[in-house]
C-alpha cells in the first residue's frame, strides 16, 4: 500500500460522508453546533485501512462569515497560533503538489491524558461553492515519534465548508482517529459534549476576527490560494509511507479517573498579542 494524493473521488466521498450521517448518534445540539459520534471499525476512503477509531462529526452554522474567510482561517497557520489553544505546535514540512503538503501538529489533550501528535498528508480543493480540506497520517523519516507524545493516527480527518449565501456558511468537521491508547469511555463524552463544541465556537470567533487581523499581517499572502507564493521545499511521495496504527505503541489510559480531568476554561482562545 502506497501513499497517494487524494483525487476528486476522495473529496466527493468525504463530502458525502459529512452530509449523510446515517448510523451516527447526536451527542450535542445547542447554539447552532451539533456533534455526532460513531463507534466501530470501518474502512476510510483514502487509505482503505481498517482500525478501531474515535469518530466525530461536528457542524456549525457561521453567520456573518463568508466561506472564503473560513477557508482562509483553516489554512493560515500563523493565525491559528492566535486562536487554537489546543495546539502545542504546528509546522509545514514540505509540499507535494500545488494543493497537497505534509505537516506536523501536536495537540494538548485534556489532563490527565497524554498529549498526541500527528504527521499528516493534507490536500485541499475548492469544489463549486464548497471548500474541502482533508488529511490522513503518513510517516516521514525525519520526523519519528517523540518520547513526550503519543503518535496518533488520522485515518481520515477534514473540513467541508458550504456557502449559504453572500455572508453565511456551514462548517463540517469530520475526524476518524486512532488515538493509540485504551481510552476510558468517559473521554468520548467529554470530547463530544465539551471539547468539540468549544473548538467549533472558537473557529467561528476566529473567523469573525480574521479580516481585521489579516489586513495587518501580510494581507496578500495566501499560498493555499496562490501556489506561486509557496516557499516550502518540494518532497516526493517516495519519501513517505503510510502510518499504520499497528506499527505504533499503544498505551493504556483506560484506568484514568474522570475526577482528575481538567478542561481549560479558555473559551476565547486568543492570545493578547497583535
Coordinates of C-alpha atoms in Angstrom, one line a residue:
X1 CA 0.0 0.0 0.0
X2 CA 1.5 3.3 -1.1
X3 CA 0.9 6.9 -0.1
X4 CA -1.5 8.6 -2.6
X5 CA -2.6 12.2 -3.0
X6 CA -6.4 12.3 -2.7
X7 CA -8.2 12.7 -6.0
X8 CA -11.6 14.2 -6.9
X9 CA -13.4 10.9 -5.9
X10 CA -11.9 11.1 -2.4
X11 CA -13.1 14.6 -1.9
X12 CA -16.6 13.7 -3.2
X13 CA -16.6 10.7 -0.9
X14 CA -15.6 12.9 2.1
X15 CA -18.4 15.4 1.3
X16 CA -21.0 12.6 1.1
X17 CA -19.9 11.3 4.5
X18 CA -20.4 14.7 6.0
X19 CA -23.8 15.1 4.5
X20 CA -25.0 11.5 5.2
X21 CA -24.8 10.8 8.9
X22 CA -26.9 7.6 9.0
X23 CA -25.6 5.4 11.8
X24 CA -24.2 8.3 13.7
X25 CA -25.5 9.3 17.2
X26 CA -26.1 13.0 18.0
X27 CA -24.4 13.8 21.4
X28 CA -24.7 17.6 21.4
X29 CA -27.1 20.1 19.8
X30 CA -27.0 23.6 21.1
X31 CA -26.4 27.1 19.9
X32 CA -26.1 26.2 16.2
X33 CA -23.5 23.5 17.0
X34 CA -24.2 19.7 16.5
X35 CA -21.8 16.9 17.4
X36 CA -22.3 13.3 16.3
X37 CA -20.3 10.2 17.3
X38 CA -19.9 6.7 15.9
X39 CA -18.3 3.6 17.3
X40 CA -16.9 0.7 15.4
X41 CA -14.3 -0.5 12.9
X42 CA -14.6 0.8 9.4
X43 CA -12.6 1.4 6.2
X44 CA -11.8 5.0 5.2
X45 CA -11.9 6.2 1.5
X46 CA -8.3 7.3 1.2
X47 CA -6.2 4.7 3.0
X48 CA -8.5 1.7 2.6
X49 CA -7.4 0.6 6.1
X50 CA -9.4 -0.8 9.0
X51 CA -8.8 0.2 12.6
X52 CA -10.5 0.9 15.8
X53 CA -11.2 4.6 16.0
X54 CA -12.7 7.6 17.6
X55 CA -15.2 9.0 15.1
X56 CA -16.7 12.5 15.5
X57 CA -18.5 14.8 13.1
X58 CA -19.3 18.4 14.0
X59 CA -21.4 21.1 12.3
X60 CA -21.7 24.8 13.0
X61 CA -23.6 27.5 11.0
X62 CA -21.4 30.6 10.8
X63 CA -23.5 33.8 10.3
X64 CA -21.7 36.9 9.1
X65 CA -18.8 34.8 7.9
X66 CA -18.1 34.0 4.2
X67 CA -17.0 30.6 3.1
X68 CA -13.8 32.1 1.7
X69 CA -12.9 33.6 5.1
X70 CA -13.4 30.3 6.9
X71 CA -11.3 28.5 4.3
X72 CA -8.5 31.1 4.9
X73 CA -8.7 30.7 8.6
X74 CA -8.3 27.0 8.5
X75 CA -5.3 27.3 6.2
X76 CA -3.4 30.2 7.9
X77 CA -1.0 28.6 10.4
X78 CA 0.3 32.0 11.6
X79 CA -3.3 32.9 12.6
X80 CA -4.0 29.5 14.1
X81 CA -1.5 30.2 16.8
X82 CA -3.8 33.0 18.0
X83 CA -6.9 31.0 18.5
X84 CA -6.2 27.3 18.7
X85 CA -5.5 26.9 22.4
X86 CA -5.4 23.1 22.0
X87 CA -2.5 23.3 19.6
X88 CA 1.0 22.9 21.1
X89 CA 3.0 23.2 17.8
X90 CA 2.3 23.0 14.1
X91 CA 4.5 23.5 11.1
X92 CA 4.6 22.5 7.4
X93 CA 7.3 20.0 6.3
X94 CA 7.1 20.2 2.5
X95 CA 4.8 20.4 -0.5
X96 CA 3.8 17.6 -2.8
X97 CA 1.7 19.4 -5.4
X98 CA 0.0 22.8 -5.7
X99 CA -2.8 21.6 -3.4
X100 CA -1.1 19.0 -1.2
X101 CA 1.6 19.1 1.5
X102 CA 2.9 17.3 4.6
X103 CA 2.8 18.8 8.1
X104 CA 3.2 18.3 11.8
X105 CA 0.6 19.0 14.5
X106 CA 0.7 18.4 18.2
X107 CA -2.5 18.5 20.4
X108 CA -2.9 19.3 24.1
X109 CA -5.2 16.6 25.4
X110 CA -7.4 17.2 28.5
X111 CA -5.4 16.3 31.6
X112 CA -4.6 13.6 32.7
X113 CA -4.4 12.1 29.2
X114 CA -1.1 12.2 27.4
X115 CA -0.7 14.7 24.5
X116 CA -0.9 13.5 21.0
X117 CA 0.9 14.4 17.8
X118 CA 0.4 13.7 14.0
X119 CA 2.3 13.7 10.7
X120 CA -0.3 14.1 8.0
X121 CA -0.6 14.5 4.3
X122 CA -3.1 17.3 3.7
X123 CA -4.9 18.2 0.5
X124 CA -7.4 20.8 -0.3
X125 CA -9.9 21.6 -3.1
X126 CA -12.4 24.3 -3.9
X127 CA -15.4 22.4 -5.4
X128 CA -18.1 24.7 -6.8
X129 CA -19.4 26.7 -3.9
X130 CA -17.8 24.3 -1.4
X131 CA -14.3 24.1 0.0
X132 CA -12.7 20.9 1.3
X133 CA -9.6 20.1 3.3
X134 CA -8.7 16.5 4.1
X135 CA -5.8 14.7 5.7
X136 CA -4.5 11.3 6.8
X137 CA -1.4 10.2 8.6
X138 CA 1.9 9.3 7.0
X139 CA 5.4 8.5 8.1
X140 CA 8.3 10.8 7.3
X141 CA 11.8 9.5 8.1
X142 CA 12.9 12.8 9.6
X143 CA 10.0 13.1 12.0
X144 CA 9.8 9.9 14.0
X145 CA 7.6 9.6 17.2
X146 CA 8.7 11.8 20.1
X147 CA 9.1 10.4 23.6
X148 CA 6.9 13.0 25.2
X149 CA 3.9 12.4 22.9
X150 CA 1.7 9.6 21.8
X151 CA 1.9 9.4 18.0
X152 CA -1.8 9.1 17.0
X153 CA -3.1 8.2 13.6
X154 CA -5.5 10.3 11.5
X155 CA -7.3 7.7 9.4
X156 CA -9.3 10.4 7.8
X157 CA -9.9 14.0 9.0
X158 CA -11.2 17.0 7.2
X159 CA -13.3 20.1 6.8
X160 CA -16.2 20.8 4.5
X161 CA -17.3 24.4 4.1
X162 CA -20.5 25.1 2.3
X163 CA -21.6 28.6 1.3
X164 CA -25.1 29.6 2.4
X165 CA -25.1 32.9 0.5
X166 CA -23.1 36.1 0.4
X167 CA -22.2 36.2 4.1
X168 CA -23.0 32.9 5.7
X169 CA -21.6 29.4 5.6
X170 CA -21.8 26.0 7.3
X171 CA -18.7 24.1 8.5
X172 CA -18.5 20.4 8.9
X173 CA -15.5 18.8 10.7
X174 CA -15.3 15.1 10.5
X175 CA -12.5 13.1 12.1
X176 CA -11.7 9.4 12.3
X177 CA -8.7 8.9 14.5
X178 CA -6.9 6.0 16.2
X179 CA -5.7 7.7 19.4
X180 CA -3.3 4.8 20.1
X181 CA -4.5 4.1 23.5
X182 CA -7.2 2.4 25.5
X183 CA -9.2 5.4 26.5
X184 CA -11.9 5.3 29.2
X185 CA -15.5 5.6 27.9
X186 CA -16.0 9.0 29.7
X187 CA -13.4 10.5 27.4
X188 CA -15.8 10.3 24.4
X189 CA -18.5 12.0 26.4
X190 CA -16.1 14.8 27.4
X191 CA -14.9 15.3 23.9
X192 CA -18.3 15.3 22.3
X193 CA -20.1 17.4 24.9
X194 CA -17.4 19.9 25.9
X195 CA -14.2 19.9 23.9
X196 CA -15.7 19.5 20.4
X197 CA -18.4 22.2 20.7
X198 CA -15.9 24.6 22.3
X199 CA -13.5 24.0 19.4
X200 CA -16.2 24.8 16.8
X201 CA -17.2 28.0 18.6
X202 CA -13.5 29.1 18.7
X203 CA -13.2 28.6 14.9
X204 CA -16.4 30.8 14.5
X205 CA -14.9 33.5 16.7
X206 CA -11.6 33.3 14.9
X207 CA -13.3 33.8 11.6
X208 CA -15.1 37.0 12.8
X209 CA -11.7 38.5 13.9
X210 CA -9.7 37.3 10.9
X211 CA -10.3 40.0 8.3
X212 CA -9.1 42.7 10.6
X213 CA -6.1 40.6 11.7
X214 CA -5.2 39.7 8.1
X215 CA -5.2 43.3 7.0
X216 CA -2.2 43.9 9.4
X217 CA -0.4 40.7 8.7
X218 CA 0.7 40.0 5.1
X219 CA -2.8 40.6 3.6
X220 CA -1.8 39.4 0.2
X221 CA 0.0 36.2 1.3
X222 CA -2.2 33.2 0.8
X223 CA -0.2 30.3 -0.6
X224 CA -3.1 28.0 -0.4
X225 CA -4.8 30.2 -3.0
X226 CA -1.7 31.3 -4.9
X227 CA 0.7 28.4 -5.3
X228 CA 3.5 30.7 -6.6
X229 CA 3.7 32.1 -3.1
X230 CA 4.6 28.7 -1.6
X231 CA 8.2 28.6 -0.4
X232 CA 8.1 25.1 1.1
X233 CA 10.7 22.6 -0.1
X234 CA 9.4 20.0 -2.5
X235 CA 9.2 16.5 -1.3
X236 CA 8.4 13.3 -3.2
X237 CA 5.8 10.7 -2.4
X238 CA 8.5 8.1 -2.3
X239 CA 9.9 9.7 0.9
X240 CA 6.6 8.9 2.7
X241 CA 4.9 5.7 3.8
X242 CA 1.5 5.0 5.3
X243 CA 1.4 5.4 9.1
X244 CA -0.2 2.1 10.1
X245 CA -1.7 2.2 13.5
X246 CA -0.5 -1.3 14.4
X247 CA 3.1 -0.2 14.0
X248 CA 2.9 2.3 16.8
X249 CA 2.9 1.7 20.6
X250 CA -0.4 1.5 22.4
X251 CA -0.7 3.0 25.9
X252 CA -3.4 2.1 28.4
X253 CA -5.2 5.1 29.8
X254 CA -8.5 3.2 30.5
X255 CA -8.0 3.4 34.2
X256 CA -7.7 7.2 34.4
X257 CA -10.2 8.9 36.6
X258 CA -12.8 11.3 35.3
X259 CA -12.5 13.3 38.6
X260 CA -8.9 14.3 37.6
X261 CA -9.9 15.6 34.2
X262 CA -9.1 19.3 33.5
X263 CA -10.6 21.1 30.5
X264 CA -9.4 24.6 30.1
X265 CA -12.0 27.4 30.7
X266 CA -10.3 29.4 27.9
X267 CA -13.4 29.9 25.8
X268 CA -11.9 32.7 23.7
X269 CA -8.6 31.0 22.8
X270 CA -6.9 34.2 21.5
X271 CA -3.6 35.5 22.6
X272 CA -3.5 39.1 23.6
X273 CA -0.6 39.9 21.3
X274 CA -1.5 41.6 18.0

